[in-house]
Short mmCIF file of C-alpha atoms in Angstrom, two decimals:
data_model
loop_
_atom_site.label_atom_id
_atom_site.label_comp_id
_atom_site.label_asym_id
_atom_site.label_seq_id
_atom_site.Cartn_x
_atom_site.Cartn_y
_atom_site.Cartn_z
CA MET W 1 23.49 -11.99 -26.74
CA LYS W 2 21.31 -11.86 -23.61
CA LYS W 3 18.77 -9.06 -23.26
CA LYS W 4 19.67 -6.53 -20.58
CA ILE W 5 17.31 -5.83 -17.71
CA ILE W 6 17.48 -3.86 -14.47
CA ALA W 7 16.30 -5.21 -11.12
CA TYR W 8 15.62 -2.49 -8.58
CA ASN W 9 15.24 -2.53 -4.78
CA ARG W 10 13.34 -5.77 -4.29
CA VAL W 11 13.25 -9.00 -6.26
CA GLU W 12 13.33 -12.18 -4.20
CA LYS W 13 16.55 -14.18 -4.59
CA PRO W 14 15.16 -17.34 -6.28
CA VAL W 15 13.45 -15.19 -8.90
CA LEU W 16 16.50 -12.96 -9.37
CA ASP W 17 18.74 -16.00 -9.75
CA ASP W 18 16.41 -17.44 -12.39
CA LEU W 19 16.33 -14.15 -14.32
CA LYS W 20 20.12 -14.02 -14.27
CA LYS W 21 20.25 -17.35 -16.12
CA LYS W 22 18.23 -15.90 -18.99
CA TYR W 23 19.18 -12.22 -19.09
CA ASP W 24 22.01 -9.81 -18.39
CA VAL W 25 20.70 -8.52 -15.05
CA ARG W 26 22.06 -5.68 -12.95
CA PHE W 27 20.60 -5.17 -9.48
CA PHE W 28 20.47 -1.70 -7.89
CA LYS W 29 19.12 -0.65 -4.51
CA ASN W 30 18.24 2.82 -3.19
CA ILE W 31 20.53 4.71 -5.53
CA ASP W 32 20.31 8.15 -7.11
CA THR W 33 18.84 6.96 -10.40
CA LYS W 34 19.34 10.32 -12.07
CA ASN W 35 23.09 10.45 -11.43
CA ASP W 36 24.42 6.95 -10.81
CA PRO W 37 26.71 6.29 -13.82
CA GLU W 38 26.49 2.49 -13.67
CA PHE W 39 22.69 2.59 -13.52
CA LEU W 40 22.46 5.07 -16.40
CA GLU W 41 24.86 3.04 -18.53
CA HIS W 42 22.87 -0.16 -18.04
CA LEU W 43 19.57 1.68 -18.47
CA SER W 44 20.65 2.94 -21.88
CA GLU W 45 20.72 -0.64 -23.18
CA SER W 46 18.03 -2.30 -21.03
CA GLU W 47 14.77 -3.61 -22.46
CA GLY W 48 13.05 -4.20 -19.14
CA ILE W 49 12.95 -3.15 -15.50
CA ILE W 50 11.63 -5.19 -12.58
CA GLY W 51 11.44 -3.98 -9.01
CA LEU W 52 9.90 -1.81 -6.35
CA GLU W 53 9.36 1.95 -6.08
CA LEU W 54 11.54 3.06 -8.98
CA PRO W 55 10.36 6.56 -9.99
CA VAL W 56 9.69 6.31 -13.72
CA ASP W 57 9.32 9.70 -15.41
CA ALA W 58 10.12 11.22 -18.79
CA GLU W 59 13.76 11.78 -17.84
CA LEU W 60 14.31 8.12 -16.95
CA LEU W 61 12.53 7.03 -20.12
CA ASP W 62 14.72 9.36 -22.19
CA ASN W 63 17.71 7.52 -20.76
CA GLY W 64 16.18 4.13 -21.58
CA PRO W 65 15.40 4.26 -25.31
CA ASN W 66 15.17 0.46 -25.62
CA LEU W 67 12.70 -0.15 -22.79
CA LYS W 68 9.72 -2.38 -23.57
CA VAL W 69 8.28 -3.16 -20.13
CA ILE W 70 8.51 -1.96 -16.52
CA SER W 71 7.29 -4.55 -14.03
CA ASN W 72 6.41 -3.39 -10.52
CA VAL W 73 6.76 -5.84 -7.66
CA SER W 74 3.70 -4.30 -5.99
CA VAL W 75 0.02 -3.79 -6.52
CA GLY W 76 0.51 -0.01 -6.57
CA TYR W 77 1.94 1.75 -9.60
CA ASN W 78 1.79 5.44 -8.74
CA ASN W 79 5.56 5.50 -9.35
CA LEU W 80 4.92 5.04 -13.08
CA ASP W 81 4.16 7.91 -15.46
CA LEU W 82 1.76 5.82 -17.50
CA ASP W 83 0.88 8.56 -19.97
CA GLU W 84 4.52 9.03 -20.88
CA MET W 85 5.12 5.28 -21.01
CA THR W 86 2.12 4.71 -23.27
CA LYS W 87 3.29 7.40 -25.70
CA ARG W 88 6.54 5.44 -26.04
CA GLN W 89 4.84 2.02 -26.27
CA ILE W 90 6.33 0.90 -22.95
CA MET W 91 4.16 -1.48 -20.95
CA GLY W 92 3.69 -1.14 -17.19
CA THR W 93 2.59 -4.00 -14.94
CA ASN W 94 1.79 -4.73 -11.31
CA THR W 95 1.13 -7.74 -9.05
CA PRO W 96 -2.47 -7.72 -7.83
CA GLY W 97 -4.26 -10.65 -6.25
CA VAL W 98 -1.33 -12.52 -4.70
CA LEU W 99 -1.00 -10.04 -1.82
CA THR W 100 -4.70 -9.51 -1.08
CA ASP W 101 -5.04 -11.74 1.98
CA THR W 102 -1.64 -10.81 3.37
CA VAL W 103 -2.37 -7.08 3.25
CA ALA W 104 -5.85 -7.62 4.70
CA ASP W 105 -4.29 -9.60 7.57
CA THR W 106 -1.85 -6.77 8.21
CA VAL W 107 -4.51 -4.08 8.14
CA PHE W 108 -6.77 -5.98 10.48
CA GLY W 109 -3.84 -6.74 12.75
CA ILE W 110 -3.04 -3.03 12.95
CA LEU W 111 -6.71 -2.29 13.63
CA ALA W 112 -6.78 -4.79 16.51
CA ALA W 113 -3.44 -3.58 17.88
CA THR W 114 -4.66 0.01 17.87
CA ALA W 115 -8.05 -0.72 19.42
CA ARG W 116 -6.59 -2.84 22.20
CA ARG W 117 -3.46 -0.66 22.60
CA ILE W 118 -1.23 -3.71 22.25
CA PRO W 119 2.10 -2.03 21.33
CA GLU W 120 1.68 0.54 24.12
CA LEU W 121 0.84 -2.09 26.73
CA ASP W 122 3.59 -4.42 25.51
CA GLN W 123 6.05 -1.65 26.31
CA PHE W 124 4.24 -1.03 29.62
CA VAL W 125 5.01 -4.62 30.65
CA LYS W 126 8.59 -4.59 29.36
CA ASN W 127 9.32 -1.32 31.17
CA GLY W 128 8.40 -2.95 34.48
CA GLU W 129 5.39 -0.68 34.97
CA TRP W 130 2.90 -3.53 35.51
CA GLN W 131 2.73 -3.46 39.31
CA THR W 132 -0.77 -4.71 40.13
CA GLU W 133 -2.56 -7.86 39.01
CA ALA W 134 -5.35 -5.99 37.21
CA VAL W 135 -4.65 -2.90 35.14
CA GLY W 136 -6.78 0.18 35.67
CA SER W 137 -9.22 1.86 33.32
CA GLU W 138 -6.49 4.16 32.05
CA HIS W 139 -5.16 1.14 30.14
CA TYR W 140 -8.44 -0.13 28.74
CA GLY W 141 -8.87 -0.55 25.03
CA ILE W 142 -11.89 -0.51 22.72
CA ASN W 143 -14.01 -3.44 21.54
CA ILE W 144 -13.84 -4.44 17.89
CA HIS W 145 -16.69 -6.94 17.71
CA HIS W 146 -20.16 -5.69 16.78
CA LYS W 147 -18.79 -2.26 15.85
CA THR W 148 -19.16 -0.46 12.52
CA LEU W 149 -16.25 -0.72 10.08
CA GLY W 150 -16.14 1.86 7.29
CA ILE W 151 -13.93 0.91 4.34
CA ILE W 152 -12.82 3.56 1.85
CA GLY W 153 -11.99 1.62 -1.32
CA MET W 154 -13.77 -1.70 -1.92
CA GLY W 155 -11.38 -3.46 -4.27
CA ARG W 156 -9.87 -6.90 -3.68
CA ILE W 157 -8.18 -5.88 -0.43
CA GLY W 158 -11.18 -3.89 0.80
CA LYS W 159 -13.38 -6.96 0.32
CA ALA W 160 -10.87 -9.14 2.18
CA ILE W 161 -10.92 -6.69 5.09
CA ALA W 162 -14.74 -6.68 5.01
CA GLN W 163 -14.69 -10.49 5.12
CA ARG W 164 -12.56 -10.47 8.26
CA GLY W 165 -14.68 -7.83 9.95
CA HIS W 166 -18.07 -9.28 9.02
CA PHE W 167 -17.46 -12.98 9.58
CA GLY W 168 -14.72 -12.77 12.21
CA PHE W 169 -15.98 -9.95 14.42
CA ASP W 170 -19.68 -9.56 13.56
CA MET W 171 -19.04 -6.01 12.42
CA ASP W 172 -21.44 -3.90 10.37
CA ILE W 173 -19.70 -3.02 7.11
CA LEU W 174 -20.02 0.35 5.38
CA TYR W 175 -18.07 1.23 2.26
CA HIS W 176 -17.33 4.07 -0.11
CA SER W 177 -15.87 3.57 -3.58
CA ARG W 178 -16.13 4.95 -7.10
CA THR W 179 -18.68 2.30 -8.02
CA ARG W 180 -21.18 0.20 -6.13
CA LYS W 181 -20.09 -3.36 -5.29
CA PRO W 182 -23.16 -5.63 -5.38
CA ASP W 183 -21.07 -8.72 -4.55
CA ALA W 184 -19.78 -7.11 -1.34
CA GLU W 185 -23.27 -5.93 -0.45
CA GLN W 186 -24.62 -9.45 -0.82
CA THR W 187 -21.73 -11.39 0.72
CA PHE W 188 -20.88 -9.13 3.66
CA ASN W 189 -24.17 -7.26 3.98
CA ALA W 190 -22.08 -4.16 3.23
CA ALA W 191 -23.91 -0.86 2.84
CA TYR W 192 -22.80 1.83 0.41
CA ARG W 193 -22.38 5.30 1.89
CA THR W 194 -21.24 8.69 0.66
CA LEU W 195 -17.86 9.58 2.09
CA ASP W 196 -19.36 11.95 4.66
CA GLN W 197 -21.94 9.39 5.76
CA LEU W 198 -19.27 6.73 6.19
CA LEU W 199 -17.09 9.05 8.26
CA GLU W 200 -19.98 10.07 10.50
CA GLU W 201 -21.26 6.53 11.13
CA SER W 202 -18.11 4.39 11.44
CA ASP W 203 -16.32 3.34 14.62
CA PHE W 204 -13.31 2.30 12.55
CA VAL W 205 -12.41 4.07 9.30
CA CYS W 206 -10.09 2.04 7.08
CA MET W 207 -8.37 3.70 4.11
CA ILE W 208 -7.42 1.19 1.40
CA THR W 209 -7.62 3.13 -1.87
CA PRO W 210 -4.84 3.30 -4.47
CA LEU W 211 -2.99 6.60 -4.73
CA THR W 212 -4.29 8.51 -7.75
CA PRO W 213 -4.74 12.21 -8.52
CA GLU W 214 -8.33 11.80 -7.28
CA THR W 215 -7.40 10.17 -3.96
CA GLU W 216 -4.32 12.22 -3.07
CA GLY W 217 -5.13 14.18 0.10
CA MET W 218 -8.62 12.66 0.15
CA ILE W 219 -8.79 12.66 3.96
CA GLY W 220 -7.87 15.93 5.65
CA LYS W 221 -9.00 18.29 8.39
CA ARG W 222 -12.65 18.44 7.28
CA GLU W 223 -12.90 14.64 7.02
CA PHE W 224 -11.26 13.98 10.40
CA GLN W 225 -13.68 16.39 12.01
CA LYS W 226 -16.57 14.48 10.44
CA MET W 227 -15.53 11.30 12.27
CA LYS W 228 -16.76 10.29 15.70
CA LYS W 229 -14.51 11.44 18.52
CA SER W 230 -14.32 7.76 19.50
CA ALA W 231 -13.28 6.71 15.99
CA ILE W 232 -10.05 4.92 15.11
CA PHE W 233 -8.49 5.66 11.72
CA ILE W 234 -6.47 3.00 9.89
CA ASN W 235 -4.39 3.72 6.78
CA GLY W 236 -3.20 0.74 4.75
CA SER W 237 -3.23 2.49 1.37
CA ARG W 238 -0.55 5.10 0.69
CA GLY W 239 0.62 7.90 2.94
CA LYS W 240 -0.36 10.66 0.54
CA THR W 241 -4.01 9.63 0.39
CA ILE W 242 -4.36 11.66 3.60
CA VAL W 243 -3.07 15.03 4.76
CA GLU W 244 -0.68 13.79 7.44
CA GLN W 245 -0.40 17.10 9.28
CA ASP W 246 -4.19 17.22 9.54
CA LEU W 247 -4.16 13.74 11.08
CA ILE W 248 -1.59 14.89 13.62
CA GLU W 249 -3.78 17.87 14.55
CA ALA W 250 -6.90 15.69 14.73
CA LEU W 251 -5.17 13.37 17.19
CA LYS W 252 -3.84 16.29 19.26
CA ASN W 253 -7.25 17.96 19.34
CA GLY W 254 -9.17 14.80 20.20
CA ASP W 255 -11.16 14.87 16.96
CA ILE W 256 -10.51 11.11 16.78
CA THR W 257 -9.31 8.64 19.41
CA ALA W 258 -6.42 6.83 17.72
CA ALA W 259 -4.77 5.84 14.46
CA GLY W 260 -3.00 2.79 13.05
CA LEU W 261 -0.65 3.53 10.17
CA ASP W 262 1.33 1.28 7.84
CA VAL W 263 2.09 4.10 5.40
CA PHE W 264 3.33 7.66 5.69
CA GLU W 265 3.72 10.82 3.66
CA ASN W 266 7.50 10.32 3.59
CA GLU W 267 9.04 6.86 3.87
CA PRO W 268 11.03 6.07 5.89
CA ILE W 269 9.22 8.33 8.35
CA GLU W 270 11.29 11.22 9.71
CA PRO W 271 12.52 10.60 13.29
CA ASP W 272 11.05 13.91 14.46
CA ASN W 273 7.56 13.19 13.12
CA PRO W 274 5.08 13.88 15.99
CA LEU W 275 3.22 10.64 15.22
CA LEU W 276 6.13 8.68 16.69
CA ASN W 277 5.60 10.24 20.13
CA MET W 278 1.86 9.57 20.33
CA LYS W 279 0.86 6.57 22.44
CA ASN W 280 -2.48 6.37 20.64
CA VAL W 281 -0.80 5.80 17.27
CA VAL W 282 0.40 2.38 16.09
CA THR W 283 3.07 2.56 13.39
CA THR W 284 4.49 -0.15 11.13
CA PRO W 285 7.05 0.28 8.30
CA HIS W 286 4.86 -0.33 5.22
CA ILE W 287 4.75 -4.09 5.80
CA GLY W 288 1.38 -4.82 4.19
CA SER W 289 2.65 -7.61 1.93
CA SER W 290 5.85 -8.40 3.82
CA THR W 291 5.75 -12.14 4.40
CA HIS W 292 8.19 -14.62 2.88
CA GLU W 293 5.44 -16.42 0.97
CA THR W 294 3.76 -13.33 -0.46
CA GLU W 295 6.92 -11.46 -1.43
CA LEU W 296 8.13 -14.52 -3.34
CA ALA W 297 4.76 -14.86 -5.09
CA MET W 298 4.85 -11.17 -6.04
CA SER W 299 8.37 -11.46 -7.48
CA GLU W 300 7.32 -14.54 -9.45
CA LEU W 301 4.30 -12.75 -10.92
CA ALA W 302 6.38 -9.66 -11.68
CA ALA W 303 8.91 -11.83 -13.53
CA GLU W 304 6.08 -13.42 -15.52
CA ASN W 305 4.86 -9.95 -16.47
CA LEU W 306 8.39 -8.87 -17.38
CA GLU W 307 9.15 -11.84 -19.60
CA ALA W 308 5.86 -11.55 -21.46
CA GLY W 309 6.60 -7.92 -22.25
CA LEU W 310 10.18 -8.65 -23.29
CA ASN W 311 8.89 -11.22 -25.75
CA GLY W 312 6.27 -8.97 -27.30
CA LYS W 313 3.36 -10.66 -25.54
CA ARG W 314 0.64 -9.02 -23.47
CA PRO W 315 1.61 -9.30 -19.77
CA PRO W 316 -1.08 -10.83 -17.55
CA ASN W 317 -1.24 -7.73 -15.35
CA LEU W 318 -0.88 -4.85 -17.79
CA VAL W 319 -1.93 -1.49 -16.30
CA ASN W 320 -1.69 0.59 -19.51
CA PRO W 321 -3.35 -1.59 -22.20
CA ALA W 322 -3.04 1.19 -24.78
CA ALA W 323 0.72 0.63 -24.87
CA PHE W 324 0.25 -2.95 -26.04
CA GLU W 325 -2.39 -1.90 -28.56
CA LYS W 326 0.12 0.51 -30.07
CA ILE W 327 2.69 -2.26 -30.32
CA GLU W 328 0.19 -4.51 -32.08
#
């Protein structure tokens, strides 16, 4: 009899088709996981879950007594209650590495689009408002090259963003993270700063930390007021790493010049969110890793993690090692 697994929200078709050959797979998308009878029935017998943004808490785990592994198709895993999973010897995994360059490309693209006001001026042209050969100063953007880029979170993606800024745009790189990064300091001439120092000195502030209890709400009113009035804020991490209402007020008050956002406090963003009516805000729908090549690579790695866990092996990207130690 084939082992039962659940696929949730996003698993690329070639990977899903391959899993279906080996396992009894049921795919669910954007359902009420606490009340959907088909989901709960399959969960009660499933040994593994693979997918994106499934909230995993004690209640879900109570309904999945046979679970061995939960494999996220993402680098983030704030949707997993790791303490509860570890108590029950359930392994959690993620997909780091394969999306690093893709996310860094996205973040830097948003930075460039915000600095040069590209979405706003694209609409300006399409609306037929371009009436003279040369636009006036009211449509000017801001230079990127030779400016100071402050990166909050110098992990794999932070380093990839630093690489683009340092080598591509001759930017001075500042960073703030839990630990010093000698390799980044040597390779990109990056300088460590306290958070306040980084905010005060940077022309562009890029948020790329994971969402943890320590980083939730890390950037709020006080931090926005620390930034230069000419600063541009970019968030490519998670929406809840900042206080979104404080960002809105900072933009309204002119505490900072503009913002580029790939993530939001609530996703999808509410249609009445004031950010959507601000010309100095560039918004994208959490597309950091959303290319055909990268999404497929993430699904493949997530499936590798899943199958290792199902077979009692240590997954290559285990985020709660204590769960495997308990199994051993």
